[in-house]
Short mmCIF file of C-alpha atoms in Angstrom, two decimals:
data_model
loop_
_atom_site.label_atom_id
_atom_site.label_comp_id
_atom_site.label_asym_id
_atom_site.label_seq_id
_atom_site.Cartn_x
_atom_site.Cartn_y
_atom_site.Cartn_z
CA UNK A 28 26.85 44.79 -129.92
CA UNK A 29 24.68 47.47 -128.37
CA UNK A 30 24.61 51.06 -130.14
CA UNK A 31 27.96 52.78 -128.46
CA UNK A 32 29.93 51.66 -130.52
CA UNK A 33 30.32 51.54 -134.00
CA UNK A 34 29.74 48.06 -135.42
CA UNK A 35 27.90 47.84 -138.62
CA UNK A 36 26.71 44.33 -138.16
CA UNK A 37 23.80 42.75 -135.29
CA UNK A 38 24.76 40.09 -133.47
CA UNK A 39 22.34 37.88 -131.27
CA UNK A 40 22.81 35.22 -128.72
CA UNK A 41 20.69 32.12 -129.60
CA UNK A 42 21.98 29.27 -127.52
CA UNK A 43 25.07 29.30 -125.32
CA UNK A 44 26.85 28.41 -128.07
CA UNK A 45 25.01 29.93 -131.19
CA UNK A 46 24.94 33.80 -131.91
CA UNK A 47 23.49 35.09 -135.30
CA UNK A 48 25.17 37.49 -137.28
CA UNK A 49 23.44 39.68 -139.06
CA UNK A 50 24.76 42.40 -141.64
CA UNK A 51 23.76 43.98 -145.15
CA UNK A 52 25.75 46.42 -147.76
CA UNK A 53 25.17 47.56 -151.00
CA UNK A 54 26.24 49.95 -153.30
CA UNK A 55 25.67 51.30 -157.28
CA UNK A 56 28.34 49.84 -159.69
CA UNK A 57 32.15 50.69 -159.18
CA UNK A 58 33.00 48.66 -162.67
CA UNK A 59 31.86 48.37 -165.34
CA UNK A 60 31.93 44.28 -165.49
CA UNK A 61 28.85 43.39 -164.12
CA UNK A 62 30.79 40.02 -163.00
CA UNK A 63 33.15 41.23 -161.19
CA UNK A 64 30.59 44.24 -159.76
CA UNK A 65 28.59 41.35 -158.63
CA UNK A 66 31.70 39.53 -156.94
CA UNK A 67 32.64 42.79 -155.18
CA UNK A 68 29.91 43.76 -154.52
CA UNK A 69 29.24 40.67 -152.60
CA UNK A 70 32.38 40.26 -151.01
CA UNK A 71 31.82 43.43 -149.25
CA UNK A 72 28.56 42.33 -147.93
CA UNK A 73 29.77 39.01 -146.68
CA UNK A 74 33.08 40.70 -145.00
CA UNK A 75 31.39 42.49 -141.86
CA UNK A 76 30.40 38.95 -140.62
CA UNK A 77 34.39 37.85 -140.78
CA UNK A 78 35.08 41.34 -138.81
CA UNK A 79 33.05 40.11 -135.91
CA UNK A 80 34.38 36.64 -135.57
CA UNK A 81 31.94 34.50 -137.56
CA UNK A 82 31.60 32.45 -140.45
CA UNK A 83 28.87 33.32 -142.94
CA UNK A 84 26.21 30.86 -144.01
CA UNK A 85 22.71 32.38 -145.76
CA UNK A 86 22.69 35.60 -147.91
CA UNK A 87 19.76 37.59 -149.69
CA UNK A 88 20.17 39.06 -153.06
CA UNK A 89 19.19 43.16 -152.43
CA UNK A 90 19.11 44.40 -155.70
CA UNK A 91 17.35 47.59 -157.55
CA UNK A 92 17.41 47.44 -161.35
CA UNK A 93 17.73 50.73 -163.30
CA UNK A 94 16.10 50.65 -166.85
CA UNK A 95 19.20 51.15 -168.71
CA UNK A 96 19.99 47.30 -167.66
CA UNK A 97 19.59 44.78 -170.01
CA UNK A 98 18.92 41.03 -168.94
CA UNK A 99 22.31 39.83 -169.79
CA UNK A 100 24.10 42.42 -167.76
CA UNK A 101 21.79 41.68 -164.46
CA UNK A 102 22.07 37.69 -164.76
CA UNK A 103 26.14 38.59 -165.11
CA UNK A 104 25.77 40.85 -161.77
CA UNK A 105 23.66 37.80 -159.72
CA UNK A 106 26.56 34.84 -161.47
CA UNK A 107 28.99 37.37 -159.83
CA UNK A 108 27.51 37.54 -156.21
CA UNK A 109 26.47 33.57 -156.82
CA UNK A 110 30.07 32.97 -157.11
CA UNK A 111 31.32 34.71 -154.68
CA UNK A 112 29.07 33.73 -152.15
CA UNK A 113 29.94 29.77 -152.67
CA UNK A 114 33.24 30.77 -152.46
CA UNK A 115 32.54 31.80 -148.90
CA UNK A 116 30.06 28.76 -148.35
CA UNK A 117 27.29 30.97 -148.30
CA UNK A 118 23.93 29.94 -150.32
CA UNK A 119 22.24 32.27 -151.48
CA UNK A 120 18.55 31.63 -150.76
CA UNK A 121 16.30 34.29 -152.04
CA UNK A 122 16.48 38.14 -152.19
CA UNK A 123 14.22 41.32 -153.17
CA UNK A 124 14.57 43.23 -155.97
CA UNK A 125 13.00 46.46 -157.04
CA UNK A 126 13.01 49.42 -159.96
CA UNK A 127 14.84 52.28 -159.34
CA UNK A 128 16.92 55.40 -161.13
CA UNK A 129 20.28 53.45 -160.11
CA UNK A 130 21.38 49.69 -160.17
CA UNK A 131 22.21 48.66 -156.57
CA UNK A 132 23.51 45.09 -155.61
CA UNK A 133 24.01 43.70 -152.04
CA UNK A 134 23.36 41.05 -149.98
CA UNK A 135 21.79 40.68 -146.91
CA UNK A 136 24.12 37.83 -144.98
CA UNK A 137 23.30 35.82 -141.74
CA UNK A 138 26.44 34.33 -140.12
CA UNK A 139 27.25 32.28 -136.81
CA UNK A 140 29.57 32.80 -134.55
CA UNK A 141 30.45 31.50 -130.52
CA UNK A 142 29.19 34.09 -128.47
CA UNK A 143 32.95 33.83 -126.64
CA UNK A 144 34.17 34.23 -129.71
CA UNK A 145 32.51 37.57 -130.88
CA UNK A 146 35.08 40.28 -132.26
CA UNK A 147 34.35 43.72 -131.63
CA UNK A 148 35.94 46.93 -132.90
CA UNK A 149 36.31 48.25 -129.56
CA UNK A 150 38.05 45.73 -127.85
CA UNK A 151 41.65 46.22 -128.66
CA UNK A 152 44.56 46.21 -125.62
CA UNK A 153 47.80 48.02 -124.96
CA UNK A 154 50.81 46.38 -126.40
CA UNK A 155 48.85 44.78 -129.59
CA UNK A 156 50.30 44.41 -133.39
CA UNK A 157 48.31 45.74 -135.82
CA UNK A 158 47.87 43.69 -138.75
CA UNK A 159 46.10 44.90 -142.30
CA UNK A 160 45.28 42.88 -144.88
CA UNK A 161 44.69 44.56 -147.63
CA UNK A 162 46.65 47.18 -149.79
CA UNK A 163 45.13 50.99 -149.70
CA UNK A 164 44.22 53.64 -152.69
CA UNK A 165 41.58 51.65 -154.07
CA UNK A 166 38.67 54.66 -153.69
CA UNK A 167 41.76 57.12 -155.02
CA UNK A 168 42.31 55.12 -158.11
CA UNK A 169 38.79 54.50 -158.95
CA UNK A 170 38.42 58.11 -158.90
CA UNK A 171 41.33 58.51 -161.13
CA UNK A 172 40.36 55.98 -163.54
CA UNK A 173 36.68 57.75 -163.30
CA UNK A 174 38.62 61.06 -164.70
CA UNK A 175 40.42 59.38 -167.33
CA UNK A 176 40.90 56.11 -168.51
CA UNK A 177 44.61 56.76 -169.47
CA UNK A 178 45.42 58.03 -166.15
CA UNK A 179 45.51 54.11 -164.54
CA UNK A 180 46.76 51.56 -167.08
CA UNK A 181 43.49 48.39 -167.27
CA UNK A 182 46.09 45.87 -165.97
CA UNK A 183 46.04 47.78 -162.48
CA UNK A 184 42.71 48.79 -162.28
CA UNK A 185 42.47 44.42 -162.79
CA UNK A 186 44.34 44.07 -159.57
CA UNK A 187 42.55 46.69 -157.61
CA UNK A 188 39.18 44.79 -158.98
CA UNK A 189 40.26 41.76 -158.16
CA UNK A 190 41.61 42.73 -154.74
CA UNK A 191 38.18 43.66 -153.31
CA UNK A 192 36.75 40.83 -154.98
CA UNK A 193 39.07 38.71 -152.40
CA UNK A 194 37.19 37.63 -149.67
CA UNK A 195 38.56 38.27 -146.20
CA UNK A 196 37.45 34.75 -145.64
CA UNK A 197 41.19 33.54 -146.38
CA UNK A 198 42.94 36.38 -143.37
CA UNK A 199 39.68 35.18 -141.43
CA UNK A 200 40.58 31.86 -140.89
CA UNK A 201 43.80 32.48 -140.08
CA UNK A 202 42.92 35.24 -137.76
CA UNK A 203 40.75 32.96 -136.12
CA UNK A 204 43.55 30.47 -134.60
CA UNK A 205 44.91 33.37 -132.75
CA UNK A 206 43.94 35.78 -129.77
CA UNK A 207 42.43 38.28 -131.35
CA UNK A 208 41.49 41.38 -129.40
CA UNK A 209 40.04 43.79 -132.02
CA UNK A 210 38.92 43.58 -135.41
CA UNK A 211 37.20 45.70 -138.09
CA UNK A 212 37.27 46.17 -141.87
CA UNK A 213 38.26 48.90 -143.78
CA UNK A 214 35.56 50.45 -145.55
CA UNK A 215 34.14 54.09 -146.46
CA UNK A 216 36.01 55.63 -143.06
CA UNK A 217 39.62 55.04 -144.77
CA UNK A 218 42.30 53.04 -142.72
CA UNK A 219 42.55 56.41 -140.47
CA UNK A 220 38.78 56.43 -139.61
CA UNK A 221 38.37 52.72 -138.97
CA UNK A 222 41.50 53.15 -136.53
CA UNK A 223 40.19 55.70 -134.76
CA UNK A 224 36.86 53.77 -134.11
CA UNK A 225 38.86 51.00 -132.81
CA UNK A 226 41.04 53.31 -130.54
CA UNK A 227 38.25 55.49 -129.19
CA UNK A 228 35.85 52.40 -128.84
CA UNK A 229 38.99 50.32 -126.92
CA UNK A 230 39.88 53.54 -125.19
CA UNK A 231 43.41 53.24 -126.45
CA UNK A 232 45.84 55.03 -128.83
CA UNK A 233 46.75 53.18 -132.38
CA UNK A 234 50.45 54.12 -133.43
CA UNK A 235 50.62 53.53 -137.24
CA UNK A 236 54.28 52.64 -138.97
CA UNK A 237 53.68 54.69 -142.55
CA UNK A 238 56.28 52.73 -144.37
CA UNK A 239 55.08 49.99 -143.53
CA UNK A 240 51.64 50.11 -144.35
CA UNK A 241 50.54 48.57 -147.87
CA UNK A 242 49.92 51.13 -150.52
CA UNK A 243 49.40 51.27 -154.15
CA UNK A 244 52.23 53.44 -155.59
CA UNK A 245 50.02 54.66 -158.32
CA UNK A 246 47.62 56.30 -155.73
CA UNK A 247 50.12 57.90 -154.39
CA UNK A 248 50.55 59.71 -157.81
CA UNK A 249 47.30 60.36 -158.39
CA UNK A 250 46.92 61.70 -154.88
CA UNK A 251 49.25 64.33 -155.88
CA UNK A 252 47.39 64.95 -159.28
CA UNK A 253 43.96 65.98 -157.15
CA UNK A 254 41.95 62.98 -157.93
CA UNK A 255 41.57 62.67 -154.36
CA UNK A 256 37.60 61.44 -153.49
CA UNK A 257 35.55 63.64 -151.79
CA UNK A 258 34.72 60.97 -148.67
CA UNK A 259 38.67 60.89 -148.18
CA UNK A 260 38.74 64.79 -146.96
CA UNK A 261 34.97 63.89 -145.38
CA UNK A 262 37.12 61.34 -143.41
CA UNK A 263 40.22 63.86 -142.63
CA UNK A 264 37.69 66.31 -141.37
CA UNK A 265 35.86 63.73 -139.35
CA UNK A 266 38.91 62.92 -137.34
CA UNK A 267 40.30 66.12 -137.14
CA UNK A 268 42.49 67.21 -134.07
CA UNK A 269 42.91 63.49 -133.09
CA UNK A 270 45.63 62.63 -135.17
CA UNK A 271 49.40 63.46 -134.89
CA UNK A 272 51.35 63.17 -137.48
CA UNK A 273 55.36 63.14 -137.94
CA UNK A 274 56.48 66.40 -139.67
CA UNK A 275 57.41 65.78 -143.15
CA UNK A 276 54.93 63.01 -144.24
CA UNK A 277 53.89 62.97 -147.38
CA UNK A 278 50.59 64.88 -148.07
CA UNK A 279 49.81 61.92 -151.15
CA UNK A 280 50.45 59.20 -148.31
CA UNK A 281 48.52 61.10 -145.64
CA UNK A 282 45.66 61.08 -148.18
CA UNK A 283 45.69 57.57 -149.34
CA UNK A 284 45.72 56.50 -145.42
CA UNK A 285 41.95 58.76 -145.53
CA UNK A 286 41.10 56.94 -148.94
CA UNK A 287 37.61 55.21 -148.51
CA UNK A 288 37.77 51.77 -149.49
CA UNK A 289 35.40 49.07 -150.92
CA UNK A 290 35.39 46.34 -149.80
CA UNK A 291 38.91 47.02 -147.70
CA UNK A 292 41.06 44.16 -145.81
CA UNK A 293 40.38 43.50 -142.14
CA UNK A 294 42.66 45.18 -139.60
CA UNK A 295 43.31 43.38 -136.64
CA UNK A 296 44.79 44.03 -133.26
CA UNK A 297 46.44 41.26 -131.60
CA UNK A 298 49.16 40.24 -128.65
CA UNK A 299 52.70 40.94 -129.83
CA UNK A 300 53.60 37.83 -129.12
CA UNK A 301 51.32 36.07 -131.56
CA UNK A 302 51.49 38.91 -134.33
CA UNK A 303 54.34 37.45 -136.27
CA UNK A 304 53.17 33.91 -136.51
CA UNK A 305 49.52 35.11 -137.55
CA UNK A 306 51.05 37.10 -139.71
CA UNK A 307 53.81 35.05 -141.61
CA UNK A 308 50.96 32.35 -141.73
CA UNK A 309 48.55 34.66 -143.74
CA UNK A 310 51.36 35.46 -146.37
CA UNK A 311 51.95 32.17 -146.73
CA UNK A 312 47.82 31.59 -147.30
CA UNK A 313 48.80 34.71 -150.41
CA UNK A 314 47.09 37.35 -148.41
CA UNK A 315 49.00 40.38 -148.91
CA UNK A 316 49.05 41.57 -145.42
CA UNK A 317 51.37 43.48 -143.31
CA UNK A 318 51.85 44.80 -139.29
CA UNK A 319 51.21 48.58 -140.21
CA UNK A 320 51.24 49.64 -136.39
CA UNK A 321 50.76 48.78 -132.55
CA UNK A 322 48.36 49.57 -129.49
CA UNK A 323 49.14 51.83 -126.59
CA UNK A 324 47.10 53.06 -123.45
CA UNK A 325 44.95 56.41 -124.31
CA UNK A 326 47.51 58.96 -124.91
CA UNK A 327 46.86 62.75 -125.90
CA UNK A 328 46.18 61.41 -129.66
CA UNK A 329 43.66 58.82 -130.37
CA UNK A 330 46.29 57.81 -133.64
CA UNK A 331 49.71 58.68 -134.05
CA UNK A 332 51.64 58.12 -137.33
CA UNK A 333 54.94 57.54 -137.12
CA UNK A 334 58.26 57.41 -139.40
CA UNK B 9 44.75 85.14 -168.56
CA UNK B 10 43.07 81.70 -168.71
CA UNK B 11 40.42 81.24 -166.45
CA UNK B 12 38.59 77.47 -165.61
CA UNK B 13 34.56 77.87 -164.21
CA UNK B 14 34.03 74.72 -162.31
CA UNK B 15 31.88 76.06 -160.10
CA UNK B 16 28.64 73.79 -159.43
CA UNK B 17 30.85 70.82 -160.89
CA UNK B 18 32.11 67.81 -158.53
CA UNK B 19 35.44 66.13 -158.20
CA UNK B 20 37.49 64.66 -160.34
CA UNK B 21 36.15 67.35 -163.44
CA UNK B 22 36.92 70.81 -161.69
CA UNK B 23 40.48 68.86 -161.72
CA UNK B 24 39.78 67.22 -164.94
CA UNK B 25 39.41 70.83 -166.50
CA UNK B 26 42.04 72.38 -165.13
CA UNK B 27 44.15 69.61 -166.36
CA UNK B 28 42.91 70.55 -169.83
CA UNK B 29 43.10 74.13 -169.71
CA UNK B 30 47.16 73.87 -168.11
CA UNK B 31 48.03 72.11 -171.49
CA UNK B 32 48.46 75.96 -172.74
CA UNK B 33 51.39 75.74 -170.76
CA UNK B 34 51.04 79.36 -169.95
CA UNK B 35 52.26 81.07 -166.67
CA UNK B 36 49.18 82.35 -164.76
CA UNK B 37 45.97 81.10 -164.69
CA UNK B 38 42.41 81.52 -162.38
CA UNK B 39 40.54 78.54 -161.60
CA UNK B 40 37.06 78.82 -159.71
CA UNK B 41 35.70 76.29 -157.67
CA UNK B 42 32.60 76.36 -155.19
CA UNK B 43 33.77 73.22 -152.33
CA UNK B 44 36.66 72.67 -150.09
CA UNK B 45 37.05 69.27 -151.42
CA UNK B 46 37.62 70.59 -155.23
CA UNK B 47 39.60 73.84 -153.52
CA UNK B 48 41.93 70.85 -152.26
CA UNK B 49 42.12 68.55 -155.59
CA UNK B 50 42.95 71.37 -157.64
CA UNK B 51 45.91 72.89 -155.69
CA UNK B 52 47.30 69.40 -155.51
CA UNK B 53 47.08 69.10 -158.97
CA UNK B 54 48.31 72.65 -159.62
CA UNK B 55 51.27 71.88 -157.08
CA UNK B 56 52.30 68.78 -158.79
CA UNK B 57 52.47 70.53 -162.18
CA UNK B 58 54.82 73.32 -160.88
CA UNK B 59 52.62 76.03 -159.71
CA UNK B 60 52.38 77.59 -156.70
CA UNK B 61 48.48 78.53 -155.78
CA UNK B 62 46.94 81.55 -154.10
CA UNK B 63 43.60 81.19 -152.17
CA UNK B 64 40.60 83.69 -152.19
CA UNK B 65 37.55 82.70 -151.12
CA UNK B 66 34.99 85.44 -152.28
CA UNK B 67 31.13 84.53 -151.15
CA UNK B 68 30.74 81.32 -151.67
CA UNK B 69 33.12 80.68 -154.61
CA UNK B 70 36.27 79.91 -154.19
CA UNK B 71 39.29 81.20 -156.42
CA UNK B 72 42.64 79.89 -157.16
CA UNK B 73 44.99 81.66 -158.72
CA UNK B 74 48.23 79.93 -160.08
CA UNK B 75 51.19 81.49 -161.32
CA UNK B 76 54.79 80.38 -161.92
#
């Protein structure tokens, strides 16, 4: 995609109608099931390919094994990613693994795609919806639950597991019948940052609805409590002076719209005129997505958050 | 008064701490912290429990004072 903008994946034009996707991510455990670390964790990997368009096919296992980790708990992590993976119809054919201070799991994912039908993050157009399909505060409420177990009851710490767990395979497909402009998933740069990547890269401005974007009320709480994660105000100050926002928004909502997320939902910028359809069809696949906002030219503000 | 050193400590605990040391219920306390990121979790936290917070940075620490 060249080095300008700010794609995390490589894509390369084979044939005239074969590109290869390439794309790796990996990170320490956010859970302590090493199942569903394994699931996530591999979900997350796989998801960049799905941001650019293309459907995954071959992964490698990247893993570093930490000395406090018994057998069980690193065949539980590989059944996880295993899993996942055939969920997405990717085989996993190999991998590396090394020692280290800190378990890491990954995978290294090749994907195809039609090189007409390559998605960018840069690409989005005046007069777009913005869909998102994913709800936000996961990185807040990890970081709650991190401080104290009774702060976030198990049952919702569950959902916000098994959220990034979801593959974006399922919003993919649907997104993938439609004219897509723009597309890019929300990870460590929080909803805000991944916006302004799209709007600076597209040379646009991103308006974003704040009721209307999907948020987990309990973040919002423990926004307000401080248990904010340090990558959220990283994010904030990272953007800084290119975002407006309407007087009176809520500093707990303001900081949950920063929140780094793993493994995060896709956020896509299409044509008005197709938004709703694309839209009511990926509810009724159970994605729990929502139009959070809409394109305009470059204005003065590269985001703008409105009532 | 009470005073919290979380100084050389990372998010959540400086707010972890102060959440401890607030259970005193008292009406003043000084809370030191050493990042912007901690300066920010603990005033939220402070705000939400009915404080108001007063800002000093001295060197590099950082001090908080809340009173009610």
């Amino acid at each position: 995609m060249g080095y300008d903008t700010s794609d995390d994946a490589s894509v390369y034009k084979v044939t005239d109608d074969t590109a290869v996707i390439n794309t790796t991510d990996f990170f320490p455990p956010i859970v302590d099931d090493p199942y569903m670390y394994g699931q996530i964790a591999a979900a997350n990997s796989i998801s960049d390919v799905y941001a650019m368009g293309g459907v995954p096919k071959l992964a490698l296992n990247v893993m570093c094994i930490a000395k406090v980790m018994d057998k069980a708990v690193i065949k539980e992590i590989l059944r996880g990613g295993y899993d996942k993976a055939a969920e997405a119809g990717v085989i996993i054919t190999g991998g590396h693994t090394i020692n280290g201070a800190e378990p890491i799991y990954g995978l290294a994912v090749t994907g195809f795609v039609h090189p007409d039908r390559i998605l960018s993050n840069s690409a989005a157009k005046p007069g777009d919806c913005l869909i998102l399909t994913k709800r936000l505060g996961s990185g807040i409420l990890t970081t709650a639950h991190k401080a104290d177990e009774s702060l976030v009851s198990a049952r919702l710490m569950y959902r916000v597991y098994r959220q990034m767990a979801t593959l974006n395979k399922y919003a993919a497909e649907v997104m993938y019948k439609y004219h897509v402009s723009s597309c890019t998933d929300i990870t460590g740069f929080g909803l805000i940052g991944h916006c302004y990547e799209m709007a600076e890269g597209s040379r646009t401005s991103i308006h974003i609805k704040a009721s209307a974007v999907p948020v987990y009320a309990e973040a919002l709480e423990m926004a307000s409590y401080g248990l904010v994660p340090e990558g959220a105000y990283r994010n904030r100050k990272y953007t800084e002076g290119k975002v407006k926002v309407y007087e009176g928004l809520d500093l707990s909502l303001e900081d949950v719209f920063y929140d780094p997320q793993t493994s995060g939902g896709l956020l896509i910028s299409l044509p008005e005129s197709e938004a709703k359809r694309c839209l009511a069809e990926m509810i009724a696949e159970g994605v729990d997505a929502a139009m959070i906002g809409f394109v305009t030219e470059g204005d003065d503000y590269a985001i703008y958050i409105d009532k | 008064m009470k005073t919290v050193d979380a100084r050389g400590l990372s998010c959540p605990e400086p707010v972890v701490l102060t959440r401890k040391a607030l259970q005193s219920k008292e009406n003043a306390y000084q809370i030191l912290v050493d990042s912007e990121t901690c300066k920010e979790n603990v005033t939220r936290f402070a705000r939400s429990q009915g404080y108001n917070v007063k800002v000093t940075v001295k060197d590099d620490d950082i001090i908080l004072d809340l009173s009610k």
